[in-house]
Each structure stands twice: as structure tokens, then as C-alpha cells.
Amino acid sequence: MREEIEALHAQGTWDLFPLPAHKNPVDWLQISYQATGLFVSHTKYIKELLDKVDLQDSKPYATPCLPYHRLLKDDGKPYSHPEQYRSIVRALQYLIFTRPGITFSVNQACQFIHNPMESHVMAVKRILRYLKGTIDFGIHFQHGLLNLQTYSDDDWAVDPNDRRSVLGCIVYLVSSPISWASKKQHTISRSSTEAEYRALAIVTAELAWIRQLFCDYHVSLHIPPLIHCDNIYAISLSSNPIFHSIMKHLEIDYHFVREQVIRGDLLVNMYLLQTSLLTFSLRRVFLLSVPATLFQSYAWLLQACD
């Protein structure tokens, strides 16, 4: 890496300047080193964002969205300043890197970025007011034995606008989250098994990319990555050599996941949603909007603390 940087400098590819006084290379990202690892947050960035939208003195909310509520496409009057809406939502997308708890809410707001309604703007302001009350929150990355564990879940046909399924997943390195998502699938699934298996394929691709990244930096894992899934039929498809005719339209996803499992590069495990607090919190934080008491009790599982 150092040789590449020196070559770029020697060839005049970049112009390098001394770092100004009292400035950090990544000014909006705060990193504090601790005995147990490091803590990463966006405190300064949130403050500047609140000042930009004039919410610095607003009353905080305990959750980023209304409990058990989803945004609708044509709900209310069109917003008169859509470019402002887009700017704020893009800023919130950047904040997801250290705030997993707002992923679901920001994902909903992103779906209406081209034609926002006033109700969507109110939802975005609620996210900002939640961030105001948790401005010092971030992610704690801990030391430990290197292993990857992923929790995958899918809410079948849940979107009221187009009946597409919503994927929720989170990847842990040691005991800290390093990748997560809450997003709609690109196609409509005809069954919960189909939706769960598509989710498995998406998570498998993410794990393959992370493993390749580790290989590039000569970092080895002690055991194959493990995916936790709550659909026994999707798990059976991941290792069953018999291809079922009713799932032919999933052939590419089927072979992609199954190849990883057969090679031993990936393990897929069954979990019981009712008995696993971590997986239960995954569903609540990434697939649903819940009351404050439930939301706050799950935040520590995401290492989202101050």
C-alpha cells in the first residue's frame, strides 16, 4: 500500500498538502481507542445536520419512526421542496454507517426520494429528532477471535405499495456489526420460502465479498462464516442436491448458495425466533417499527451505545 501511494505521489497523480491545524483527515467521523477496542461515532456530523435543518432545539424522540407504521406512496400533499428532502435523506444514508438502528427508517424514506410527500418529510424529521436524543451513540468494535456470523430474516410481501418482501440482515465480526441492511427485494416472491432464499443469496454474496476483502489483507478466519436463518425450507434448499421444480425460477440463487455450502465456505444454521434474543431484535430493528421500550432494549445488541 505504501509503495502504491509513493508511486502516485512521484507521478504527480495527487497534489498533497499539509494537514491544517485542528483538523482530522476524516473530520466528521470520531474514533476513540479504548482498552477493549475502538468506538466510532458521527457526533459532529449529526450536530451540523441538525443545524442545517434548524432542529437543534427540537424535542428528541425515543424511536426513529412511529411504532408499527409504514410510509405510503400517495399519503398527503406533495412536498414543495423535494431537493431539500433528497439532500437530508442522502445525509441520513451516510449516518447508517455508524447507526444501524436507523436503517429501517432511512430505507423507507429513500423509497420516496423522487416524489416526496409532506408525510414523508415528517418521517424524516422524526429520524433527525431521534438522532438528537442519541447524538453520542455509535458502534463499539471489540477485540476477539475472528469469525463471521450473519443473521438473516425476511418479511414476506410486507410492503403495502407493491407487496415486495423486505430483507433484514446483519453481519458480525467477533461480536460487533460490520455490515447490515434493510431493503426491499427487487422482485416479488410467491412464497415466504422463496423470499427467505433470495435473502440467503443476497447475504451469501455479501459474505463472499467480505471474505475476499479479508484475503486481500491476508486476514484468515478460524471457521467458515455462519448464516442464521429461521426458515427450515430455505435451509434445506441450500444443501439439498435435488432441485425442486417449483423453485426453477430461483436456479441462479439456488446454485450460488448451494455451491458455497458444499465447498465448506459457508454454514447455514436454523434458529428459533422465539428463543433467540439477538435474532428477535434483528427482526424488530431491521424489519419493523416498534415502541420505544422494545427499540431501546435491542440497541445494545447492535453495539449501538454511547
Coordinates of C-alpha atoms in Angstrom, one line a residue:
M1 CA 0.0 0.0 0.0
R2 CA 2.8 2.4 0.9
E3 CA 4.6 1.7 -2.4
E4 CA 1.4 2.5 -4.4
I5 CA 0.9 5.8 -2.5
E6 CA 4.5 6.8 -3.1
A7 CA 4.2 5.9 -6.8
L8 CA 1.1 8.1 -7.1
H9 CA 2.9 11.0 -5.4
A10 CA 6.0 10.6 -7.6
Q11 CA 3.9 10.6 -10.8
G12 CA 2.1 13.7 -9.8
T13 CA -1.3 11.9 -9.7
W14 CA -2.2 13.7 -6.5
D15 CA -1.3 17.0 -5.0
L16 CA -0.5 16.6 -1.3
F17 CA -0.9 19.5 1.2
P18 CA -0.1 19.7 4.9
L19 CA -3.0 19.0 7.2
P20 CA -4.4 22.2 8.6
A21 CA -4.2 22.8 12.3
H22 CA -7.0 21.3 14.4
K23 CA -8.3 19.2 11.5
N24 CA -8.6 15.4 11.2
P25 CA -8.3 13.5 7.9
V26 CA -11.9 12.3 8.4
D27 CA -13.4 15.3 10.0
W28 CA -17.0 14.1 10.5
L29 CA -16.1 10.6 11.9
Q30 CA -15.0 10.4 15.5
I31 CA -12.8 7.4 16.5
S32 CA -11.8 6.8 20.1
Y33 CA -9.4 4.0 21.1
Q34 CA -10.3 2.0 24.2
A35 CA -8.8 -1.0 26.1
T36 CA -11.5 -3.3 24.7
G37 CA -11.4 -2.0 21.1
L38 CA -12.5 1.2 19.5
F39 CA -15.6 3.4 19.4
V40 CA -16.8 5.1 16.2
S41 CA -19.5 7.8 16.0
H42 CA -20.8 10.7 13.9
T43 CA -21.5 13.2 16.7
K44 CA -20.1 16.2 14.9
Y45 CA -21.9 15.3 11.6
I46 CA -25.2 15.0 13.4
K47 CA -24.8 18.3 15.1
E48 CA -24.1 20.0 11.7
L49 CA -27.1 18.3 10.1
L50 CA -29.4 19.4 12.9
D51 CA -28.2 23.0 12.5
K52 CA -28.7 22.8 8.7
V53 CA -32.4 21.8 9.1
D54 CA -33.0 24.1 12.1
L55 CA -33.8 21.2 14.5
Q56 CA -31.0 21.8 17.0
D57 CA -33.5 22.9 19.7
S58 CA -36.2 20.4 18.9
K59 CA -37.6 17.8 21.3
P60 CA -36.0 14.4 20.9
Y61 CA -37.9 11.2 20.1
A62 CA -37.2 7.8 21.6
T63 CA -37.5 6.0 18.3
P64 CA -36.7 6.9 14.7
C65 CA -40.2 6.1 13.4
L66 CA -43.8 5.6 14.6
P67 CA -44.5 2.2 16.0
Y68 CA -45.9 -0.4 13.6
H69 CA -46.2 2.2 10.8
R70 CA -45.1 2.2 7.2
L71 CA -44.9 5.1 4.7
L72 CA -47.3 5.1 1.8
K73 CA -46.7 6.3 -1.7
D74 CA -49.5 8.9 -2.0
D75 CA -50.0 9.9 1.6
G76 CA -50.9 13.6 1.8
K77 CA -49.8 16.6 -0.3
P78 CA -46.6 16.7 -2.4
Y79 CA -43.7 18.4 -0.6
S80 CA -42.8 21.8 -2.2
H81 CA -39.0 21.5 -1.8
P82 CA -38.1 17.9 -3.0
E83 CA -34.5 18.8 -3.4
Q84 CA -34.2 19.6 0.3
Y85 CA -35.8 16.2 1.1
R86 CA -33.2 14.4 -1.1
S87 CA -30.3 16.3 0.5
I88 CA -31.4 15.3 4.0
V89 CA -32.1 11.7 3.1
R90 CA -28.7 11.3 1.5
A91 CA -27.1 12.7 4.6
L92 CA -29.0 10.1 6.7
Q93 CA -27.8 7.3 4.4
Y94 CA -24.2 8.3 5.3
L95 CA -25.1 8.1 9.0
I96 CA -26.2 4.5 8.7
F97 CA -22.5 3.5 8.7
T98 CA -22.4 4.1 12.5
R99 CA -26.1 4.0 13.4
P100 CA -27.6 0.6 12.4
G101 CA -30.8 1.4 14.4
I102 CA -32.0 4.0 11.8
T103 CA -31.5 1.6 8.8
F104 CA -35.2 0.6 8.5
S105 CA -36.5 4.2 8.8
V106 CA -34.0 5.6 6.3
N107 CA -34.7 2.8 3.9
Q108 CA -38.4 3.8 3.9
A109 CA -37.6 7.4 3.4
C110 CA -35.3 6.5 0.4
Q111 CA -38.2 4.9 -1.5
F112 CA -39.9 8.3 -2.0
I113 CA -36.8 10.4 -2.8
H114 CA -38.1 11.3 -6.3
N115 CA -41.6 12.3 -5.3
P116 CA -41.8 13.1 -1.5
M117 CA -45.0 13.9 0.3
E118 CA -45.3 16.1 3.4
S119 CA -45.9 13.0 5.5
H120 CA -42.5 11.6 4.3
V121 CA -40.9 14.9 5.4
M122 CA -42.4 14.5 8.8
A123 CA -41.0 10.9 9.0
V124 CA -37.5 12.2 8.1
K125 CA -37.7 14.9 10.8
R126 CA -38.6 12.2 13.3
I127 CA -35.4 10.4 12.4
L128 CA -33.4 13.6 13.0
R129 CA -35.1 14.2 16.3
Y130 CA -34.3 10.7 17.3
L131 CA -30.6 11.3 16.4
K132 CA -30.7 14.5 18.5
G133 CA -31.5 12.4 21.6
T134 CA -28.9 9.8 20.8
I135 CA -26.2 12.1 19.3
D136 CA -23.3 10.4 21.1
F137 CA -24.3 6.9 20.1
G138 CA -22.1 4.8 17.8
I139 CA -20.5 1.4 17.3
H140 CA -18.1 -0.4 19.6
F141 CA -15.7 -2.7 17.8
Q142 CA -14.3 -5.3 20.2
H143 CA -11.2 -7.4 20.2
G144 CA -11.6 -11.2 19.9
L145 CA -11.3 -14.4 17.8
L146 CA -12.0 -13.5 14.2
N147 CA -15.2 -15.2 13.0
L148 CA -18.2 -14.0 10.9
Q149 CA -21.8 -14.6 11.9
T150 CA -24.8 -13.4 9.9
Y151 CA -28.4 -13.1 10.9
S152 CA -30.8 -13.1 8.0
D153 CA -34.6 -12.6 8.0
D154 CA -37.3 -11.6 5.5
D155 CA -40.7 -10.1 5.9
W156 CA -42.7 -11.6 3.0
A157 CA -44.9 -9.3 0.8
V158 CA -44.9 -6.7 3.6
D159 CA -44.6 -3.5 1.6
P160 CA -48.1 -2.0 1.2
N161 CA -47.1 -0.2 -2.0
D162 CA -46.0 -3.1 -4.2
R163 CA -46.1 -6.2 -2.0
R164 CA -42.4 -6.9 -2.3
S165 CA -40.6 -8.6 0.6
V166 CA -38.2 -6.7 2.8
L167 CA -34.8 -8.2 3.7
G168 CA -33.1 -7.6 7.1
C169 CA -29.6 -8.8 7.8
I170 CA -26.6 -8.0 9.9
V171 CA -23.0 -9.4 9.7
Y172 CA -21.0 -9.6 12.9
L173 CA -17.2 -9.8 13.1
V174 CA -16.3 -11.1 16.6
S175 CA -19.3 -9.5 18.4
S176 CA -19.5 -6.2 16.5
P177 CA -21.6 -5.4 13.5
I178 CA -19.7 -4.6 10.3
S179 CA -22.4 -4.8 7.6
W180 CA -26.2 -4.6 7.8
A181 CA -29.1 -3.9 5.5
S182 CA -32.9 -3.3 5.5
K183 CA -34.2 -3.1 1.9
K184 CA -36.8 -4.3 -0.4
Q185 CA -36.1 -7.2 -2.7
H186 CA -36.0 -6.4 -6.4
T187 CA -38.7 -9.0 -7.4
I188 CA -41.9 -10.2 -5.9
S189 CA -41.7 -13.5 -4.2
R190 CA -44.6 -16.0 -4.4
S191 CA -43.9 -17.6 -1.0
S192 CA -42.1 -17.0 2.2
T193 CA -39.6 -19.7 1.3
E194 CA -38.8 -18.0 -1.9
A195 CA -38.4 -14.7 -0.2
E196 CA -36.1 -16.2 2.5
Y197 CA -34.0 -18.0 -0.1
R198 CA -33.5 -14.8 -2.1
A199 CA -32.4 -13.2 1.2
L200 CA -29.9 -16.0 1.7
A201 CA -28.5 -15.4 -1.7
I202 CA -28.0 -11.7 -1.0
V203 CA -26.4 -12.4 2.3
T204 CA -24.1 -15.1 0.8
A205 CA -22.9 -12.6 -1.8
E206 CA -22.1 -10.0 0.9
L207 CA -20.1 -12.6 2.9
A208 CA -18.2 -13.7 -0.2
W209 CA -17.2 -10.0 -0.8
I210 CA -16.1 -9.6 2.9
R211 CA -14.1 -12.9 2.7
Q212 CA -12.4 -11.7 -0.4
L213 CA -11.6 -8.4 1.3
F214 CA -10.0 -10.3 4.2
C215 CA -7.9 -12.3 1.7
D216 CA -6.7 -9.1 0.1
Y217 CA -5.3 -8.0 3.5
H218 CA -4.1 -11.5 4.4
V219 CA -6.5 -12.0 7.2
S220 CA -7.7 -15.6 7.8
L221 CA -10.9 -16.7 9.5
H222 CA -10.7 -19.6 12.0
I223 CA -14.1 -21.1 10.9
P224 CA -16.3 -20.7 7.9
P225 CA -18.9 -17.9 8.1
L226 CA -22.2 -18.9 9.6
I227 CA -25.7 -17.7 8.5
H228 CA -28.6 -17.9 10.9
C229 CA -32.0 -18.3 9.2
D230 CA -35.4 -19.1 10.6
N231 CA -36.9 -20.8 7.5
I232 CA -36.3 -24.6 7.5
Y233 CA -37.3 -24.9 3.9
A234 CA -34.8 -22.3 2.7
I235 CA -32.1 -24.0 4.8
S236 CA -33.0 -27.4 3.1
L237 CA -32.7 -25.8 -0.3
S238 CA -29.2 -24.6 0.5
S239 CA -27.8 -28.1 0.8
N240 CA -30.3 -30.4 -0.9
P241 CA -28.8 -31.8 -4.1
I242 CA -32.3 -32.4 -5.6
F243 CA -33.5 -29.3 -7.4
H244 CA -37.2 -28.8 -6.9
S245 CA -39.3 -27.9 -10.0
I246 CA -41.4 -25.3 -8.1
M247 CA -38.2 -23.3 -7.5
K248 CA -36.8 -23.4 -11.0
H249 CA -37.1 -19.7 -11.4
L250 CA -34.6 -19.4 -8.5
E251 CA -31.9 -21.5 -10.2
I252 CA -29.1 -18.9 -10.2
D253 CA -29.6 -18.1 -6.5
Y254 CA -30.0 -21.8 -5.7
H255 CA -26.7 -22.8 -7.2
F256 CA -24.8 -19.8 -5.9
V257 CA -25.7 -20.5 -2.2
R258 CA -25.5 -24.3 -2.5
E259 CA -22.0 -24.1 -4.1
Q260 CA -20.8 -22.1 -1.1
V261 CA -22.3 -24.6 1.4
I262 CA -21.0 -27.7 -0.4
R263 CA -17.4 -26.3 -0.7
G264 CA -17.4 -25.7 3.1
D265 CA -17.1 -21.9 2.6
L266 CA -20.4 -21.3 4.3
L267 CA -22.6 -22.8 7.0
V268 CA -26.4 -22.2 7.2
N269 CA -28.0 -22.7 10.6
M270 CA -31.5 -22.8 11.9
Y271 CA -32.6 -20.5 14.7
L272 CA -35.9 -20.3 16.6
L273 CA -37.1 -16.7 16.5
Q274 CA -38.9 -17.1 19.8
T275 CA -35.9 -18.3 21.8
S276 CA -33.1 -16.1 20.3
L277 CA -33.0 -12.5 21.7
L278 CA -30.4 -11.5 19.1
T279 CA -32.5 -12.7 16.1
F280 CA -35.6 -11.4 17.6
S281 CA -34.0 -7.9 17.9
L282 CA -32.9 -8.2 14.3
R283 CA -36.4 -8.6 13.1
R284 CA -37.7 -5.8 15.3
V285 CA -35.0 -3.3 14.4
F286 CA -34.5 -4.0 10.6
L287 CA -37.9 -5.2 9.5
L288 CA -40.4 -3.4 11.8
S289 CA -41.0 -0.2 13.7
V290 CA -41.7 -0.8 17.4
P291 CA -42.4 1.1 20.6
A292 CA -39.6 2.9 22.4
T293 CA -39.4 0.3 25.2
L294 CA -38.7 -2.5 22.8
F295 CA -36.4 -0.5 20.5
Q296 CA -34.1 0.7 23.3
S297 CA -33.8 -2.8 24.8
Y298 CA -32.4 -4.1 21.4
A299 CA -29.9 -1.2 20.8
W300 CA -27.2 -2.8 22.9
L301 CA -27.2 -5.9 20.8
L302 CA -26.2 -3.8 17.8
Q303 CA -23.3 -2.3 19.9
A304 CA -25.1 1.0 19.4
C305 CA -24.3 2.8 22.6
D306 CA -22.6 5.9 23.9

